[in-house]
Amino acid sequence: NGSCDINSKEQEVDTSPLPPTSSIIAFEDATTSMGWADIPNGYRRLNWENFGVIRRSQSRPGSLYEHGIVSGDYVAYNLYGDPCSISSTTPF
């Protein structure tokens, strides 16, 4: 386990391997032809509050968005730096 700073509050982070039934969300299908969009509630059966997705070609060269892309061409980000959350009515 590791930790991270969220809103200046230390939080424990589970770094154990993902269970076999888990999947990674790559956001390749979460945008429009514009290359950016808000992530709508219900995307991948999760509730997204204040998140967007952007295509690499739409971001500024050298921006932190590029550093967040580890595969594919898209990255999710916190809109406007406002509080954000991901939730679900079922455990995830």
Tab-separated table of N, CA, C and O in Angstrom:
chain	number	residue	atom	x	y	z
A	1	ASN	N	0.827	-1.189	0.000
A	1	ASN	CA	0.000	0.000	0.000
A	1	ASN	C	0.869	1.250	0.000
A	1	ASN	O	1.915	1.301	0.605
A	2	GLY	N	0.386	2.292	-0.647
A	2	GLY	CA	1.059	3.580	-0.676
A	2	GLY	C	0.125	4.639	-0.146
A	2	GLY	O	-0.904	4.344	0.449
A	3	SER	N	0.453	5.883	-0.352
A	3	SER	CA	-0.428	6.961	0.075
A	3	SER	C	-0.352	8.086	-0.928
A	3	SER	O	0.574	8.177	-1.721
A	4	CYS	N	-1.364	8.936	-0.918
A	4	CYS	CA	-1.370	10.107	-1.779
A	4	CYS	C	-2.047	11.247	-1.046
A	4	CYS	O	-2.747	11.033	-0.066
A	5	ASP	N	-1.823	12.458	-1.515
A	5	ASP	CA	-2.394	13.637	-0.895
A	5	ASP	C	-3.610	14.054	-1.700
A	5	ASP	O	-3.495	14.419	-2.863
A	6	ILE	N	-4.791	13.980	-1.104
A	6	ILE	CA	-6.028	14.381	-1.765
A	6	ILE	C	-6.633	15.486	-0.931
A	6	ILE	O	-6.982	15.286	0.227
A	7	ASN	N	-6.753	16.676	-1.537
A	7	ASN	CA	-7.276	17.841	-0.823
A	7	ASN	C	-6.553	18.051	0.496
A	7	ASN	O	-7.168	18.280	1.528
A	8	SER	N	-5.224	17.933	0.483
A	8	SER	CA	-4.385	18.140	1.662
A	8	SER	C	-4.702	17.168	2.789
A	8	SER	O	-4.457	17.439	3.944
A	9	LYS	N	-5.280	16.034	2.478
A	9	LYS	CA	-5.607	15.022	3.471
A	9	LYS	C	-4.937	13.722	3.059
A	9	LYS	O	-5.137	13.243	1.962
A	10	GLU	N	-4.101	13.176	3.910
A	10	GLU	CA	-3.387	11.944	3.590
A	10	GLU	C	-4.383	10.792	3.494
A	10	GLU	O	-5.206	10.604	4.368
A	11	GLN	N	-4.316	10.027	2.405
A	11	GLN	CA	-5.221	8.907	2.166
A	11	GLN	C	-4.394	7.660	1.864
A	11	GLN	O	-3.395	7.741	1.169
A	12	GLU	N	-4.825	6.521	2.362
A	12	GLU	CA	-4.185	5.251	2.017
A	12	GLU	C	-4.623	4.854	0.613
A	12	GLU	O	-5.773	5.022	0.241
A	13	VAL	N	-3.704	4.328	-0.163
A	13	VAL	CA	-3.982	3.882	-1.521
A	13	VAL	C	-3.627	2.414	-1.619
A	13	VAL	O	-2.531	2.007	-1.266
A	14	ASP	N	-4.582	1.610	-2.095
A	14	ASP	CA	-4.341	0.179	-2.270
A	14	ASP	C	-3.578	-0.022	-3.562
A	14	ASP	O	-4.073	0.274	-4.640
A	15	THR	N	-2.359	-0.519	-3.466
A	15	THR	CA	-1.536	-0.753	-4.655
A	15	THR	C	-1.427	-2.238	-4.988
A	15	THR	O	-0.579	-2.633	-5.772
A	16	SER	N	-2.311	-3.054	-4.391
A	16	SER	CA	-2.278	-4.484	-4.683
A	16	SER	C	-2.756	-4.725	-6.113
A	16	SER	O	-3.438	-3.891	-6.697
A	17	PRO	N	-2.400	-5.864	-6.716
A	17	PRO	CA	-2.807	-6.151	-8.093
A	17	PRO	C	-4.325	-6.143	-8.243
A	17	PRO	O	-5.062	-6.454	-7.306
A	18	LEU	N	-4.781	-5.777	-9.435
A	18	LEU	CA	-6.213	-5.769	-9.713
A	18	LEU	C	-6.762	-7.185	-9.716
A	18	LEU	O	-6.114	-8.101	-10.211
A	19	PRO	N	-7.982	-7.368	-9.188
A	19	PRO	CA	-8.592	-8.698	-9.278
A	19	PRO	C	-8.856	-9.067	-10.739
A	19	PRO	O	-8.976	-8.179	-11.580
A	20	PRO	N	-8.960	-10.361	-11.044
A	20	PRO	CA	-9.133	-10.795	-12.437
A	20	PRO	C	-10.368	-10.238	-13.112
A	20	PRO	O	-10.409	-10.139	-14.319
A	21	THR	N	-11.394	-9.840	-12.359
A	21	THR	CA	-12.618	-9.332	-12.965
A	21	THR	C	-12.556	-7.837	-13.241
A	21	THR	O	-13.493	-7.278	-13.762
A	22	SER	N	-11.469	-7.186	-12.903
A	22	SER	CA	-11.330	-5.755	-13.125
A	22	SER	C	-10.919	-5.468	-14.559
A	22	SER	O	-10.412	-6.325	-15.260
A	23	SER	N	-11.133	-4.227	-14.973
A	23	SER	CA	-10.680	-3.813	-16.291
A	23	SER	C	-10.107	-2.406	-16.192
A	23	SER	O	-10.392	-1.664	-15.263
A	24	ILE	N	-9.293	-2.063	-17.152
A	24	ILE	CA	-8.691	-0.746	-17.219
A	24	ILE	C	-9.497	0.091	-18.196
A	24	ILE	O	-9.836	-0.361	-19.287
A	25	ILE	N	-9.795	1.314	-17.803
A	25	ILE	CA	-10.543	2.220	-18.676
A	25	ILE	C	-9.537	3.070	-19.442
A	25	ILE	O	-8.750	3.799	-18.849
A	26	ALA	N	-9.554	2.966	-20.769
A	26	ALA	CA	-8.582	3.677	-21.598
A	26	ALA	C	-9.147	4.951	-22.224
A	26	ALA	O	-8.409	5.742	-22.772
A	27	PHE	N	-10.445	5.171	-22.195
A	27	PHE	CA	-11.117	6.379	-22.689
A	27	PHE	C	-11.039	6.561	-24.195
A	27	PHE	O	-11.355	7.624	-24.703
A	28	GLU	N	-10.627	5.543	-24.932
A	28	GLU	CA	-10.511	5.669	-26.389
A	28	GLU	C	-11.872	5.908	-27.043
A	28	GLU	O	-11.933	6.483	-28.132
A	29	ASP	N	-12.951	5.494	-26.391
A	29	ASP	CA	-14.284	5.662	-26.973
A	29	ASP	C	-15.126	6.678	-26.214
A	29	ASP	O	-16.334	6.748	-26.382
A	30	ALA	N	-14.501	7.506	-25.389
A	30	ALA	CA	-15.253	8.425	-24.539
A	30	ALA	C	-15.370	9.831	-25.111
A	30	ALA	O	-15.937	10.700	-24.472
A	31	THR	N	-14.876	10.076	-26.299
A	31	THR	CA	-14.873	11.435	-26.836
A	31	THR	C	-15.554	11.507	-28.193
A	31	THR	O	-15.924	10.493	-28.773
A	32	THR	N	-15.699	12.689	-28.670
A	32	THR	CA	-16.306	12.944	-29.969
A	32	THR	C	-15.213	13.265	-30.979
A	32	THR	O	-14.038	13.237	-30.660
A	33	SER	N	-15.611	13.641	-32.169
A	33	SER	CA	-14.630	13.993	-33.195
A	33	SER	C	-13.844	15.253	-32.833
A	33	SER	O	-12.806	15.522	-33.415
A	34	MET	N	-14.322	16.027	-31.849
A	34	MET	CA	-13.601	17.233	-31.429
A	34	MET	C	-12.317	16.886	-30.685
A	34	MET	O	-11.424	17.708	-30.566
A	35	GLY	N	-12.227	15.655	-30.140
A	35	GLY	CA	-11.032	15.254	-29.426
A	35	GLY	C	-11.049	15.535	-27.943
A	35	GLY	O	-10.092	15.271	-27.242
A	36	TRP	N	-12.157	16.059	-27.444
A	36	TRP	CA	-12.298	16.287	-26.007
A	36	TRP	C	-13.783	16.263	-25.667
A	36	TRP	O	-14.626	16.506	-26.525
A	37	ALA	N	-14.095	15.946	-24.432
A	37	ALA	CA	-15.492	15.908	-23.997
A	37	ALA	C	-15.546	15.748	-22.487
A	37	ALA	O	-14.570	15.323	-21.858
A	38	ASP	N	-16.686	16.102	-21.909
A	38	ASP	CA	-16.945	15.744	-20.523
A	38	ASP	C	-17.196	14.246	-20.494
A	38	ASP	O	-17.752	13.688	-21.435
A	39	ILE	N	-16.790	13.574	-19.428
A	39	ILE	CA	-17.100	12.149	-19.288
A	39	ILE	C	-18.484	12.068	-18.656
A	39	ILE	O	-18.691	12.548	-17.537
A	40	PRO	N	-19.456	11.479	-19.347
A	40	PRO	CA	-20.826	11.458	-18.834
A	40	PRO	C	-21.026	10.396	-17.755
A	40	PRO	O	-20.336	9.373	-17.730
A	41	ASN	N	-21.954	10.669	-16.847
A	41	ASN	CA	-22.347	9.649	-15.882
A	41	ASN	C	-22.839	8.434	-16.641
A	41	ASN	O	-23.489	8.561	-17.672
A	42	GLY	N	-22.485	7.272	-16.162
A	42	GLY	CA	-22.861	6.032	-16.809
A	42	GLY	C	-21.768	5.461	-17.695
A	42	GLY	O	-21.836	4.289	-18.078
A	43	TYR	N	-20.754	6.275	-18.031
A	43	TYR	CA	-19.666	5.754	-18.846
A	43	TYR	C	-18.962	4.650	-18.070
A	43	TYR	O	-18.531	4.843	-16.946
A	44	ARG	N	-18.899	3.482	-18.680
A	44	ARG	CA	-18.327	2.274	-18.059
A	44	ARG	C	-18.992	1.956	-16.714
A	44	ARG	O	-18.365	1.494	-15.789
A	45	ARG	N	-20.297	2.251	-16.645
A	45	ARG	CA	-21.151	1.960	-15.473
A	45	ARG	C	-20.677	2.670	-14.204
A	45	ARG	O	-20.885	2.191	-13.100
A	46	LEU	N	-20.032	3.817	-14.363
A	46	LEU	CA	-19.593	4.610	-13.220
A	46	LEU	C	-20.189	6.009	-13.313
A	46	LEU	O	-20.563	6.470	-14.392
A	47	ASN	N	-20.287	6.675	-12.183
A	47	ASN	CA	-20.739	8.067	-12.133
A	47	ASN	C	-19.509	8.959	-12.067
A	47	ASN	O	-18.701	8.844	-11.151
A	48	TRP	N	-19.360	9.827	-13.047
A	48	TRP	CA	-18.196	10.701	-13.182
A	48	TRP	C	-18.629	12.119	-12.851
A	48	TRP	O	-19.485	12.686	-13.520
A	49	GLU	N	-18.035	12.698	-11.868
A	49	GLU	CA	-18.354	14.061	-11.466
A	49	GLU	C	-17.147	14.959	-11.712
A	49	GLU	O	-16.102	14.803	-11.073
A	50	ASN	N	-17.283	15.856	-12.684
A	50	ASN	CA	-16.258	16.856	-12.979
A	50	ASN	C	-14.989	16.271	-13.609
A	50	ASN	O	-13.873	16.663	-13.268
A	51	PHE	N	-15.163	15.329	-14.546
A	51	PHE	CA	-14.049	14.757	-15.298
A	51	PHE	C	-14.254	14.998	-16.793
A	51	PHE	O	-15.372	14.991	-17.284
A	52	GLY	N	-13.160	15.186	-17.503
A	52	GLY	CA	-13.184	15.283	-18.948
A	52	GLY	C	-12.174	14.316	-19.527
A	52	GLY	O	-11.386	13.696	-18.814
A	53	VAL	N	-12.197	14.184	-20.851
A	53	VAL	CA	-11.227	13.351	-21.559
A	53	VAL	C	-10.733	14.159	-22.759
A	53	VAL	O	-11.488	14.922	-23.352
A	54	ILE	N	-9.446	14.039	-23.064
A	54	ILE	CA	-8.858	14.790	-24.168
A	54	ILE	C	-7.915	13.889	-24.964
A	54	ILE	O	-7.256	13.026	-24.397
A	55	ARG	N	-7.907	14.093	-26.286
A	55	ARG	CA	-6.999	13.365	-27.176
A	55	ARG	C	-5.639	14.064	-27.164
A	55	ARG	O	-5.545	15.284	-27.080
A	56	ARG	N	-4.595	13.268	-27.234
A	56	ARG	CA	-3.223	13.799	-27.211
A	56	ARG	C	-3.040	14.956	-28.199
A	56	ARG	O	-2.439	15.971	-27.865
A	57	SER	N	-3.558	14.817	-29.409
A	57	SER	CA	-3.359	15.848	-30.430
A	57	SER	C	-4.074	17.158	-30.095
A	57	SER	O	-3.771	18.194	-30.682
A	58	GLN	N	-5.007	17.142	-29.166
A	58	GLN	CA	-5.728	18.344	-28.765
A	58	GLN	C	-5.038	19.069	-27.613
A	58	GLN	O	-5.396	20.188	-27.280
A	59	SER	N	-4.067	18.428	-26.971
A	59	SER	CA	-3.376	19.055	-25.841
A	59	SER	C	-2.138	19.799	-26.331
A	59	SER	O	-1.646	19.548	-27.430
A	60	ARG	N	-1.660	20.699	-25.521
A	60	ARG	CA	-0.444	21.440	-25.870
A	60	ARG	C	0.769	20.518	-25.769
A	60	ARG	O	0.897	19.767	-24.807
A	61	PRO	N	1.681	20.604	-26.728
A	61	PRO	CA	2.907	19.793	-26.642
A	61	PRO	C	3.649	20.070	-25.334
A	61	PRO	O	3.779	21.218	-24.925
A	62	GLY	N	4.075	19.023	-24.671
A	62	GLY	CA	4.790	19.154	-23.408
A	62	GLY	C	3.894	19.353	-22.198
A	62	GLY	O	4.378	19.505	-21.084
A	63	SER	N	2.571	19.355	-22.406
A	63	SER	CA	1.663	19.567	-21.283
A	63	SER	C	1.605	18.332	-20.394
A	63	SER	O	2.014	17.240	-20.782
A	64	LEU	N	1.098	18.512	-19.208
A	64	LEU	CA	0.971	17.385	-18.282
A	64	LEU	C	-0.027	16.348	-18.788
A	64	LEU	O	0.034	15.194	-18.381
A	65	TYR	N	-0.945	16.732	-19.674
A	65	TYR	CA	-1.865	15.752	-20.243
A	65	TYR	C	-1.077	14.646	-20.947
A	65	TYR	O	-1.404	13.474	-20.834
A	66	GLU	N	-0.053	15.024	-21.689
A	66	GLU	CA	0.760	14.033	-22.397
A	66	GLU	C	1.403	13.048	-21.433
A	66	GLU	O	1.536	11.874	-21.733
A	67	HIS	N	1.803	13.511	-20.262
A	67	HIS	CA	2.425	12.629	-19.273
A	67	HIS	C	1.419	11.644	-18.682
A	67	HIS	O	1.806	10.590	-18.184
A	68	GLY	N	0.134	11.991	-18.712
A	68	GLY	CA	-0.897	11.111	-18.177
A	68	GLY	C	-1.309	10.002	-19.131
A	68	GLY	O	-1.996	9.070	-18.759
A	69	ILE	N	-0.889	10.098	-20.381
A	69	ILE	CA	-1.240	9.088	-21.383
A	69	ILE	C	-0.163	8.016	-21.372
A	69	ILE	O	0.979	8.260	-21.729
A	70	VAL	N	-0.538	6.823	-20.927
A	70	VAL	CA	0.429	5.727	-20.883
A	70	VAL	C	0.205	4.732	-22.004
A	70	VAL	O	1.080	3.936	-22.312
A	71	SER	N	-0.947	4.743	-22.610
A	71	SER	CA	-1.227	3.931	-23.791
A	71	SER	C	-2.393	4.584	-24.513
A	71	SER	O	-3.166	5.332	-23.921
A	72	GLY	N	-2.533	4.332	-25.777
A	72	GLY	CA	-3.604	4.959	-26.532
A	72	GLY	C	-3.344	6.441	-26.744
A	72	GLY	O	-2.220	6.920	-26.599
A	73	ASP	N	-4.418	7.179	-27.059
A	73	ASP	CA	-4.285	8.601	-27.370
A	73	ASP	C	-5.109	9.510	-26.465
A	73	ASP	O	-5.183	10.707	-26.708
A	74	TYR	N	-5.739	8.980	-25.421
A	74	TYR	CA	-6.636	9.776	-24.602
A	74	TYR	C	-6.259	9.722	-23.127
A	74	TYR	O	-5.685	8.744	-22.664
A	75	VAL	N	-6.623	10.781	-22.404
A	75	VAL	CA	-6.396	10.838	-20.965
A	75	VAL	C	-7.590	11.532	-20.312
A	75	VAL	O	-8.151	12.474	-20.863
A	76	ALA	N	-7.987	11.029	-19.144
A	76	ALA	CA	-9.030	11.685	-18.353
A	76	ALA	C	-8.355	12.718	-17.470
A	76	ALA	O	-7.206	12.565	-17.071
A	77	TYR	N	-9.083	13.788	-17.182
A	77	TYR	CA	-8.519	14.832	-16.336
A	77	TYR	C	-9.629	15.498	-15.528
A	77	TYR	O	-10.808	15.412	-15.860
A	78	ASN	N	-9.226	16.167	-14.484
A	78	ASN	CA	-10.127	16.889	-13.603
A	78	ASN	C	-10.475	18.230	-14.254
A	78	ASN	O	-9.592	19.045	-14.502
A	79	LEU	N	-11.760	18.444	-14.535
A	79	LEU	CA	-12.179	19.692	-15.174
A	79	LEU	C	-11.960	20.885	-14.257
A	79	LEU	O	-12.403	20.882	-13.104
A	80	TYR	N	-11.278	21.878	-14.722
A	80	TYR	CA	-11.100	23.170	-14.053
A	80	TYR	C	-10.431	23.084	-12.680
A	80	TYR	O	-10.409	24.057	-11.947
A	81	GLY	N	-9.940	21.916	-12.271
A	81	GLY	CA	-9.315	21.773	-10.964
A	81	GLY	C	-10.299	21.781	-9.812
A	81	GLY	O	-9.906	21.870	-8.657
A	82	ASP	N	-11.589	21.687	-10.118
A	82	ASP	CA	-12.624	21.662	-9.083
A	82	ASP	C	-12.709	20.271	-8.457
A	82	ASP	O	-12.213	19.303	-9.033
A	83	PRO	N	-13.345	20.141	-7.302
A	83	PRO	CA	-13.503	18.810	-6.702
A	83	PRO	C	-14.144	17.848	-7.697
A	83	PRO	O	-15.002	18.222	-8.487
A	84	CYS	N	-13.698	16.593	-7.654
A	84	CYS	CA	-14.198	15.591	-8.581
A	84	CYS	C	-14.378	14.268	-7.851
A	84	CYS	O	-13.827	14.076	-6.767
A	85	SER	N	-15.153	13.380	-8.454
A	85	SER	CA	-15.344	12.061	-7.834
A	85	SER	C	-15.764	11.052	-8.890
A	85	SER	O	-16.291	11.404	-9.939
A	86	ILE	N	-15.486	9.788	-8.589
A	86	ILE	CA	-15.953	8.650	-9.379
A	86	ILE	C	-16.691	7.767	-8.394
A	86	ILE	O	-16.147	7.431	-7.333
A	87	SER	N	-17.916	7.401	-8.720
A	87	SER	CA	-18.703	6.577	-7.798
A	87	SER	C	-19.530	5.567	-8.579
A	87	SER	O	-19.605	5.610	-9.801
A	88	SER	N	-20.156	4.675	-7.829
A	88	SER	CA	-20.990	3.646	-8.426
A	88	SER	C	-21.990	3.153	-7.386
A	88	SER	O	-21.689	3.190	-6.191
A	89	THR	N	-23.137	2.704	-7.850
A	89	THR	CA	-24.110	2.122	-6.925
A	89	THR	C	-23.725	0.697	-6.562
A	89	THR	O	-24.244	0.130	-5.616
A	90	THR	N	-22.794	0.113	-7.338
A	90	THR	CA	-22.286	-1.231	-7.034
A	90	THR	C	-20.799	-1.131	-6.709
A	90	THR	O	-20.116	-0.234	-7.211
A	91	PRO	N	-20.280	-2.015	-5.890
A	91	PRO	CA	-18.848	-1.946	-5.537
A	91	PRO	C	-17.954	-2.049	-6.772
A	91	PRO	O	-18.265	-2.735	-7.734
A	92	PHE	N	-16.869	-1.331	-6.733
A	92	PHE	CA	-15.878	-1.399	-7.806
A	92	PHE	C	-14.489	-1.282	-7.246
A	92	PHE	O	-14.270	-0.951	-6.128
